[in-house]
PDB file of C-alpha atoms in Angstrom:
ATOM      1  CA  MET A  27      89.606  77.154 126.925  1.00 80.00           C
ATOM      2  CA  ILE A  28      88.075  76.717 123.551  1.00 84.00           C
ATOM      3  CA  TYR A  29      85.035  78.761 124.498  1.00 88.00           C
ATOM      4  CA  PHE A  30      87.186  81.525 125.743  1.00 91.00           C
ATOM      5  CA  ILE A  31      89.085  81.610 122.492  1.00 92.00           C
ATOM      6  CA  LEU A  32      85.862  81.624 120.532  1.00 93.00           C
ATOM      7  CA  MET A  33      84.176  84.467 122.668  1.00 94.00           C
ATOM      8  CA  LEU A  34      87.565  86.500 122.345  1.00 94.00           C
ATOM      9  CA  SER A  35      87.378  85.962 118.524  1.00 94.00           C
ATOM     10  CA  ILE A  36      83.826  87.142 118.318  1.00 95.00           C
ATOM     11  CA  THR A  37      84.778  90.179 120.480  1.00 95.00           C
ATOM     12  CA  ILE A  38      87.643  91.156 118.260  1.00 95.00           C
ATOM     13  CA  MET A  39      85.437  90.783 115.150  1.00 95.00           C
ATOM     14  CA  ALA A  40      82.750  92.916 116.750  1.00 95.00           C
ATOM     15  CA  ILE A  41      85.329  95.538 117.440  1.00 95.00           C
ATOM     16  CA  ALA A  42      86.639  95.420 113.861  1.00 94.00           C
ATOM     17  CA  ILE A  43      83.049  95.753 112.527  1.00 95.00           C
ATOM     18  CA  GLY A  44      82.606  98.853 114.751  1.00 95.00           C
ATOM     19  CA  VAL A  45      85.773 100.383 113.442  1.00 93.00           C
ATOM     20  CA  CYS A  46      84.646  99.777 109.833  1.00 93.00           C
ATOM     21  CA  ALA A  47      81.292 101.401 110.666  1.00 94.00           C
ATOM     22  CA  TRP A  48      83.208 104.525 111.691  1.00 93.00           C
ATOM     23  CA  ARG A  49      85.061 104.494 108.389  1.00 92.00           C
ATOM     24  CA  LEU A  50      81.652 104.040 106.770  1.00 93.00           C
ATOM     25  CA  VAL A  51      80.181 107.078 108.505  1.00 93.00           C
ATOM     26  CA  LYS A  52      83.310 109.269 108.223  1.00 89.00           C
ATOM     27  CA  GLY A  53      84.843 108.243 104.851  1.00 79.00           C
ATOM     28  CA  PRO A  54      85.350 111.321 102.660  1.00 86.00           C
ATOM     29  CA  SER A  55      84.462 109.816  99.216  1.00 88.00           C
ATOM     30  CA  LEU A  56      81.914 107.257  98.147  1.00 91.00           C
ATOM     31  CA  PRO A  57      84.385 104.515  97.301  1.00 91.00           C
ATOM     32  CA  ASP A  58      85.571 104.648 100.899  1.00 92.00           C
ATOM     33  CA  ARG A  59      82.137 103.840 102.171  1.00 93.00           C
ATOM     34  CA  VAL A  60      81.750 101.048  99.696  1.00 93.00           C
ATOM     35  CA  ALA A  61      85.131  99.553 100.753  1.00 92.00           C
ATOM     36  CA  ALA A  62      84.098  99.739 104.377  1.00 93.00           C
ATOM     37  CA  LEU A  63      80.822  98.225 103.809  1.00 93.00           C
ATOM     38  CA  ASP A  64      82.289  95.276 101.871  1.00 93.00           C
ATOM     39  CA  THR A  65      84.652  94.709 104.817  1.00 93.00           C
ATOM     40  CA  ILE A  66      81.822  94.856 107.265  1.00 94.00           C
ATOM     41  CA  GLY A  67      80.048  91.984 105.154  1.00 93.00           C
ATOM     42  CA  ILE A  68      83.260  89.947 105.099  1.00 93.00           C
ATOM     43  CA  ASN A  69      83.632  90.209 108.911  1.00 94.00           C
ATOM     44  CA  LEU A  70      79.940  89.447 109.444  1.00 94.00           C
ATOM     45  CA  LEU A  71      80.414  86.176 107.430  1.00 93.00           C
ATOM     46  CA  ALA A  72      83.485  85.247 109.655  1.00 93.00           C
ATOM     47  CA  MET A  73      81.355  85.954 112.737  1.00 94.00           C
ATOM     48  CA  VAL A  74      78.558  83.731 111.550  1.00 95.00           C
ATOM     49  CA  ALA A  75      81.120  80.952 110.985  1.00 94.00           C
ATOM     50  CA  VAL A  76      82.604  81.463 114.509  1.00 94.00           C
ATOM     51  CA  LEU A  77      79.029  81.495 116.080  1.00 94.00           C
ATOM     52  CA  SER A  78      78.190  78.202 114.306  1.00 93.00           C
ATOM     53  CA  VAL A  79      81.230  76.619 115.784  1.00 92.00           C
ATOM     54  CA  PHE A  80      80.397  78.063 119.183  1.00 92.00           C
ATOM     55  CA  LEU A  81      76.841  76.849 119.207  1.00 93.00           C
ATOM     56  CA  GLN A  82      78.043  73.412 117.711  1.00 91.00           C
ATOM     57  CA  THR A  83      75.234  73.446 115.033  1.00 89.00           C
ATOM     58  CA  GLN A  84      75.393  73.385 111.185  1.00 89.00           C
ATOM     59  CA  ALA A  85      72.156  75.376 110.829  1.00 90.00           C
ATOM     60  CA  PHE A  86      74.136  78.751 110.082  1.00 91.00           C
ATOM     61  CA  ILE A  87      76.273  77.550 107.209  1.00 91.00           C
ATOM     62  CA  GLU A  88      73.738  78.493 104.463  1.00 92.00           C
ATOM     63  CA  ILE A  89      73.787  82.072 105.962  1.00 93.00           C
ATOM     64  CA  ILE A  90      77.380  82.295 105.252  1.00 93.00           C
ATOM     65  CA  LEU A  91      76.849  81.656 101.588  1.00 93.00           C
ATOM     66  CA  LEU A  92      73.933  84.086 101.541  1.00 94.00           C
ATOM     67  CA  ILE A  93      75.921  86.880 102.998  1.00 93.00           C
ATOM     68  CA  GLY A  94      78.811  86.257 100.677  1.00 93.00           C
ATOM     69  CA  ILE A  95      76.630  86.394  97.652  1.00 94.00           C
ATOM     70  CA  LEU A  96      74.690  89.398  98.697  1.00 94.00           C
ATOM     71  CA  SER A  97      77.846  91.362  99.670  1.00 94.00           C
ATOM     72  CA  PHE A  98      79.435  90.649  96.368  1.00 94.00           C
ATOM     73  CA  ILE A  99      76.309  91.760  94.352  1.00 94.00           C
ATOM     74  CA  GLY A 100      75.884  94.743  96.495  1.00 94.00           C
ATOM     75  CA  THR A 101      79.465  95.939  96.070  1.00 93.00           C
ATOM     76  CA  THR A 102      79.444  95.373  92.445  1.00 93.00           C
ATOM     77  CA  ALA A 103      76.176  97.375  91.985  1.00 93.00           C
ATOM     78  CA  PHE A 104      77.658 100.303  94.044  1.00 92.00           C
ATOM     79  CA  ALA A 105      80.931 100.205  92.014  1.00 91.00           C
ATOM     80  CA  ARG A 106      78.926 100.323  88.729  1.00 90.00           C
ATOM     81  CA  TYR A 107      76.914 103.214  90.227  1.00 91.00           C
ATOM     82  CA  ILE A 108      79.982 105.264  91.135  1.00 90.00           C
ATOM     83  CA  GLU A 109      81.641 104.651  87.753  1.00 86.00           C
ATOM     84  CA  LYS A 110      78.652 105.245  85.478  1.00 80.00           C
ATOM     85  CA  GLY A 111      75.888 106.841  87.501  1.00 79.00           C
ATOM     86  CA  VAL A 112      73.434 104.011  86.705  1.00 77.00           C
ATOM     87  CA  VAL A 113      73.218 100.542  87.809  1.00 77.00           C
ATOM     88  CA  LEU A 114      70.838  99.033  85.227  1.00 77.00           C
ATOM     89  CA  GLU A 115      70.558 100.663  81.833  1.00 72.00           C
ATOM     90  CA  HIS A 116      68.863 100.170  78.494  1.00 68.00           C
ATOM     91  CA  GLY A 117      70.497  99.266  75.292  1.00 66.00           C
ATOM     92  CA  ASN A 118      73.780  97.436  74.688  1.00 63.00           C
ATOM     93  CA  ASP A 119      76.888  97.882  76.713  1.00 58.00           C
ATOM     94  CA  GLN A 120      79.220  98.984  73.977  1.00 60.00           C
ATOM     95  CA  ASP A 121      80.440 102.034  75.820  1.00 58.00           C
ATOM     96  CA  TYR A 122      81.318 100.365  79.106  1.00 54.00           C
ATOM     97  CA  ARG A 123      85.121 100.109  79.259  1.00 50.00           C
TER      98      ARG A 123
ATOM     99  CA  MET B  12      92.622  59.174 119.522  1.00 71.00           C
ATOM    100  CA  GLU B  13      92.558  61.576 122.436  1.00 78.00           C
ATOM    101  CA  MET B  14      95.741  63.175 121.387  1.00 79.00           C
ATOM    102  CA  ILE B  15      94.290  63.730 117.824  1.00 77.00           C
ATOM    103  CA  LYS B  16      91.261  65.327 119.344  1.00 77.00           C
ATOM    104  CA  THR B  17      93.432  67.706 121.565  1.00 81.00           C
ATOM    105  CA  THR B  18      95.669  68.637 118.525  1.00 82.00           C
ATOM    106  CA  GLY B  19      92.670  69.244 116.335  1.00 79.00           C
ATOM    107  CA  GLU B  20      90.973  71.333 118.971  1.00 83.00           C
ATOM    108  CA  LEU B  21      94.130  73.580 119.386  1.00 86.00           C
ATOM    109  CA  LEU B  22      94.561  73.753 115.558  1.00 88.00           C
ATOM    110  CA  PHE B  23      91.146  75.094 114.835  1.00 86.00           C
ATOM    111  CA  ALA B  24      91.120  77.412 117.839  1.00 91.00           C
ATOM    112  CA  LEU B  25      94.363  78.927 116.597  1.00 92.00           C
ATOM    113  CA  LEU B  26      93.197  79.288 113.081  1.00 93.00           C
ATOM    114  CA  ILE B  27      90.009  81.147 114.319  1.00 94.00           C
ATOM    115  CA  LEU B  28      92.037  83.426 116.628  1.00 94.00           C
ATOM    116  CA  MET B  29      94.402  84.130 113.824  1.00 94.00           C
ATOM    117  CA  GLY B  30      91.486  85.081 111.498  1.00 94.00           C
ATOM    118  CA  ALA B  31      90.048  87.355 114.164  1.00 95.00           C
ATOM    119  CA  LEU B  32      93.408  89.112 114.635  1.00 95.00           C
ATOM    120  CA  LEU B  33      93.699  89.514 110.891  1.00 94.00           C
ATOM    121  CA  SER B  34      90.278  91.264 110.739  1.00 94.00           C
ATOM    122  CA  ALA B  35      91.588  93.630 113.598  1.00 94.00           C
ATOM    123  CA  VAL B  36      94.615  94.414 111.544  1.00 93.00           C
ATOM    124  CA  SER B  37      92.469  95.096 108.566  1.00 93.00           C
ATOM    125  CA  ALA B  38      90.227  97.504 110.566  1.00 93.00           C
ATOM    126  CA  ILE B  39      93.291  99.331 111.915  1.00 93.00           C
ATOM    127  CA  GLY B  40      94.556  99.656 108.192  1.00 92.00           C
ATOM    128  CA  LEU B  41      91.141 100.823 107.222  1.00 91.00           C
ATOM    129  CA  ILE B  42      91.083 103.775 109.591  1.00 90.00           C
ATOM    130  CA  ARG B  43      94.868 104.632 109.620  1.00 91.00           C
ATOM    131  CA  LEU B  44      95.812 104.670 105.989  1.00 90.00           C
ATOM    132  CA  PRO B  45      95.569 108.002 104.032  1.00 90.00           C
ATOM    133  CA  ASP B  46      93.980 107.055 100.735  1.00 89.00           C
ATOM    134  CA  VAL B  47      91.098 105.210  99.214  1.00 90.00           C
ATOM    135  CA  TYR B  48      93.549 102.895  97.300  1.00 90.00           C
ATOM    136  CA  LEU B  49      95.714 102.068 100.258  1.00 91.00           C
ATOM    137  CA  ARG B  50      92.529 101.569 102.442  1.00 91.00           C
ATOM    138  CA  SER B  51      91.216  99.289  99.752  1.00 90.00           C
ATOM    139  CA  HIS B  52      94.586  97.347  99.788  1.00 89.00           C
ATOM    140  CA  ALA B  53      94.317  96.894 103.519  1.00 88.00           C
ATOM    141  CA  ALA B  54      90.620  95.809 103.452  1.00 87.00           C
ATOM    142  CA  ALA B  55      91.107  93.386 100.610  1.00 88.00           C
ATOM    143  CA  LYS B  56      94.134  91.379 101.483  1.00 90.00           C
ATOM    144  CA  SER B  57      94.135  91.206 105.215  1.00 91.00           C
ATOM    145  CA  ALA B  58      90.380  90.652 105.561  1.00 91.00           C
ATOM    146  CA  THR B  59      90.353  87.997 102.864  1.00 93.00           C
ATOM    147  CA  LEU B  60      92.997  85.976 104.598  1.00 94.00           C
ATOM    148  CA  GLY B  61      91.352  86.489 108.018  1.00 94.00           C
ATOM    149  CA  VAL B  62      87.917  85.246 106.687  1.00 94.00           C
ATOM    150  CA  LEU B  63      89.649  82.307 104.933  1.00 94.00           C
ATOM    151  CA  CYS B  64      91.454  81.316 108.196  1.00 94.00           C
ATOM    152  CA  VAL B  65      88.217  81.506 110.057  1.00 95.00           C
ATOM    153  CA  LEU B  66      86.355  79.369 107.526  1.00 95.00           C
ATOM    154  CA  VAL B  67      89.090  76.746 107.354  1.00 94.00           C
ATOM    155  CA  GLY B  68      89.026  76.579 111.193  1.00 93.00           C
ATOM    156  CA  ALA B  69      85.188  75.955 111.050  1.00 93.00           C
ATOM    157  CA  PHE B  70      85.649  73.401 108.351  1.00 93.00           C
ATOM    158  CA  LEU B  71      88.255  71.566 110.449  1.00 91.00           C
ATOM    159  CA  TYR B  72      85.941  71.676 113.464  1.00 91.00           C
ATOM    160  CA  PHE B  73      83.027  70.115 111.661  1.00 92.00           C
ATOM    161  CA  ALA B  74      85.301  67.575 110.131  1.00 90.00           C
ATOM    162  CA  PHE B  75      87.078  66.460 113.337  1.00 87.00           C
ATOM    163  CA  PHE B  76      84.261  66.682 115.898  1.00 86.00           C
ATOM    164  CA  GLN B  77      81.062  66.207 114.145  1.00 86.00           C
ATOM    165  CA  ASP B  78      82.255  63.926 111.367  1.00 85.00           C
ATOM    166  CA  HIS B  79      80.613  66.073 108.730  1.00 85.00           C
ATOM    167  CA  ILE B  80      82.662  67.284 105.688  1.00 89.00           C
ATOM    168  CA  SER B  81      80.756  70.382 104.951  1.00 88.00           C
ATOM    169  CA  ALA B  82      80.529  70.963 101.217  1.00 91.00           C
ATOM    170  CA  LYS B  83      78.743  74.206 101.766  1.00 91.00           C
ATOM    171  CA  LEU B  84      81.625  75.481 103.808  1.00 92.00           C
ATOM    172  CA  LEU B  85      83.997  74.633 101.066  1.00 93.00           C
ATOM    173  CA  LEU B  86      81.894  76.358  98.583  1.00 93.00           C
ATOM    174  CA  GLY B  87      81.895  79.408 100.913  1.00 92.00           C
ATOM    175  CA  ILE B  88      85.638  79.242 101.057  1.00 93.00           C
ATOM    176  CA  VAL B  89      86.098  79.160  97.234  1.00 94.00           C
ATOM    177  CA  PHE B  90      83.394  81.865  96.744  1.00 93.00           C
ATOM    178  CA  VAL B  91      85.080  84.381  99.264  1.00 92.00           C
ATOM    179  CA  PHE B  92      88.486  83.562  97.795  1.00 92.00           C
ATOM    180  CA  MET B  93      87.295  84.443  94.401  1.00 92.00           C
ATOM    181  CA  THR B  94      85.069  87.402  95.015  1.00 92.00           C
ATOM    182  CA  ALA B  95      86.803  89.421  97.828  1.00 91.00           C
ATOM    183  CA  PRO B  96      89.799  90.720  95.736  1.00 91.00           C
ATOM    184  CA  LEU B  97      87.403  91.221  92.879  1.00 93.00           C
ATOM    185  CA  THR B  98      85.197  93.570  94.829  1.00 93.00           C
ATOM    186  CA  ALA B  99      88.367  95.441  95.947  1.00 92.00           C
ATOM    187  CA  HIS B 100      89.445  95.844  92.437  1.00 92.00           C
ATOM    188  CA  LEU B 101      86.053  97.074  91.303  1.00 92.00           C
ATOM    189  CA  THR B 102      85.971  99.718  94.014  1.00 92.00           C
ATOM    190  CA  GLY B 103      89.476 100.888  93.278  1.00 91.00           C
ATOM    191  CA  ARG B 104      88.676 101.163  89.524  1.00 91.00           C
ATOM    192  CA  ALA B 105      85.439 103.099  90.241  1.00 91.00           C
ATOM    193  CA  ALA B 106      87.359 105.402  92.643  1.00 91.00           C
ATOM    194  CA  TYR B 107      90.064 106.067  89.891  1.00 90.00           C
ATOM    195  CA  ARG B 108      87.655 106.633  87.092  1.00 87.00           C
ATOM    196  CA  SER B 109      85.482 108.914  89.048  1.00 87.00           C
ATOM    197  CA  GLY B 110      88.441 111.072  90.103  1.00 84.00           C
ATOM    198  CA  VAL B 111      88.919 110.565  93.693  1.00 86.00           C
ATOM    199  CA  PRO B 112      92.120 112.458  94.812  1.00 86.00           C
ATOM    200  CA  HIS B 113      95.226 110.494  95.607  1.00 87.00           C
ATOM    201  CA  TRP B 114      97.499 110.800  98.493  1.00 86.00           C
ATOM    202  CA  ASP B 115      99.670 113.946  98.083  1.00 86.00           C
ATOM    203  CA  ARG B 116     102.827 112.016  98.604  1.00 85.00           C
ATOM    204  CA  ARG B 117     102.161 109.589  95.643  1.00 84.00           C
ATOM    205  CA  ILE B 118     105.177 109.270  93.497  1.00 84.00           C
ATOM    206  CA  GLN B 119     103.983 107.281  90.377  1.00 83.00           C
ATOM    207  CA  ASP B 120     100.884 106.876  88.447  1.00 83.00           C
ATOM    208  CA  ASP B 121     101.296 104.557  85.381  1.00 83.00           C
ATOM    209  CA  LEU B 122      97.524 104.161  84.667  1.00 83.00           C
ATOM    210  CA  LYS B 123      97.062 107.850  84.004  1.00 83.00           C
ATOM    211  CA  GLU B 124      99.127 107.824  80.733  1.00 83.00           C
ATOM    212  CA  VAL B 125      97.384 104.765  79.429  1.00 83.00           C
ATOM    213  CA  LEU B 126      93.882 106.200  80.105  1.00 81.00           C
ATOM    214  CA  GLU B 127      94.810 109.458  78.570  1.00 82.00           C
ATOM    215  CA  LYS B 128      95.959 107.531  75.518  1.00 82.00           C
ATOM    216  CA  GLU B 129      92.644 105.905  75.461  1.00 78.00           C
ATOM    217  CA  GLN B 130      90.864 109.244  75.998  1.00 69.00           C
ATOM    218  CA  VAL B 131      88.859 107.901  78.848  1.00 64.00           C
ATOM    219  CA  ILE B 132      89.691 110.700  81.265  1.00 60.00           C
ATOM    220  CA  PRO B 133      90.545 114.176  80.056  1.00 57.00           C
ATOM    221  CA  ALA B 134      94.273 115.241  80.349  1.00 54.00           C
ATOM    222  CA  THR B 135      94.215 117.382  83.461  1.00 52.00           C
ATOM    223  CA  SER B 136      91.319 116.191  85.378  1.00 50.00           C
ATOM    224  CA  GLU B 137      93.284 115.012  88.372  1.00 51.00           C
ATOM    225  CA  GLU B 138      94.754 118.503  89.134  1.00 52.00           C
ATOM    226  CA  GLU B 139      91.432 120.143  89.075  1.00 50.00           C
ATOM    227  CA  VAL B 140      89.960 118.012  91.749  1.00 51.00           C
ATOM    228  CA  PRO B 141      90.000 119.888  94.993  1.00 52.00           C
ATOM    229  CA  GLN B 142      92.064 118.333  97.777  1.00 51.00           C
ATOM    230  CA  GLU B 143      89.536 117.545 100.412  1.00 52.00           C
ATOM    231  CA  GLN B 144      91.411 114.717 102.066  1.00 49.00           C
ATOM    232  CA  ARG B 145      94.277 114.922 104.335  1.00 45.00           C
TER     233      ARG B 145
END
């Protein structure tokens, strides 16, 4: 019963990731694609959590933190690129409002 | 003790299933809503609640059945709860300031007057953007 519920949850999350990938391919503007990529990262994190419950191991919990941090840094860099055109720049940040 | 085990099992299974269903709702909102801002709203709120439900379910599983209070999982819960709305806000702000067109049935835009007063965006930049979305 529990294994059936866990497999059902993993399947639903995989379908959700597929739908987000469709938005990632189609999305008319660049912020659409970035939001879809962020949602894919969040769903992947939840899938790793369900997988570590399913396999009854604690070896994947660091991967949850790693995916969370990398997804946050990646989305922040993409947002900065969309807004200003650069990610890293020289000089001070006085004109960034 | 057996009853506690059964109740805990049912509780974390229901939490994980609810999180998966919330992720599915978020994905449906991501393909059905008409606008970047509405899609970002769907992706942020529903996916954050879904992943929090899944992580709390996994935490309850490790606490009940393996006698292991996972501090790393708690740290992941706090981190996702802090950063997921923040990234949605960053993408929405970048979309607004780079002039992504709105939904054509939008009725109110309070941020535009403030930004025009600050001279961040020019006064008629929004109407010049071609409508390439539905």
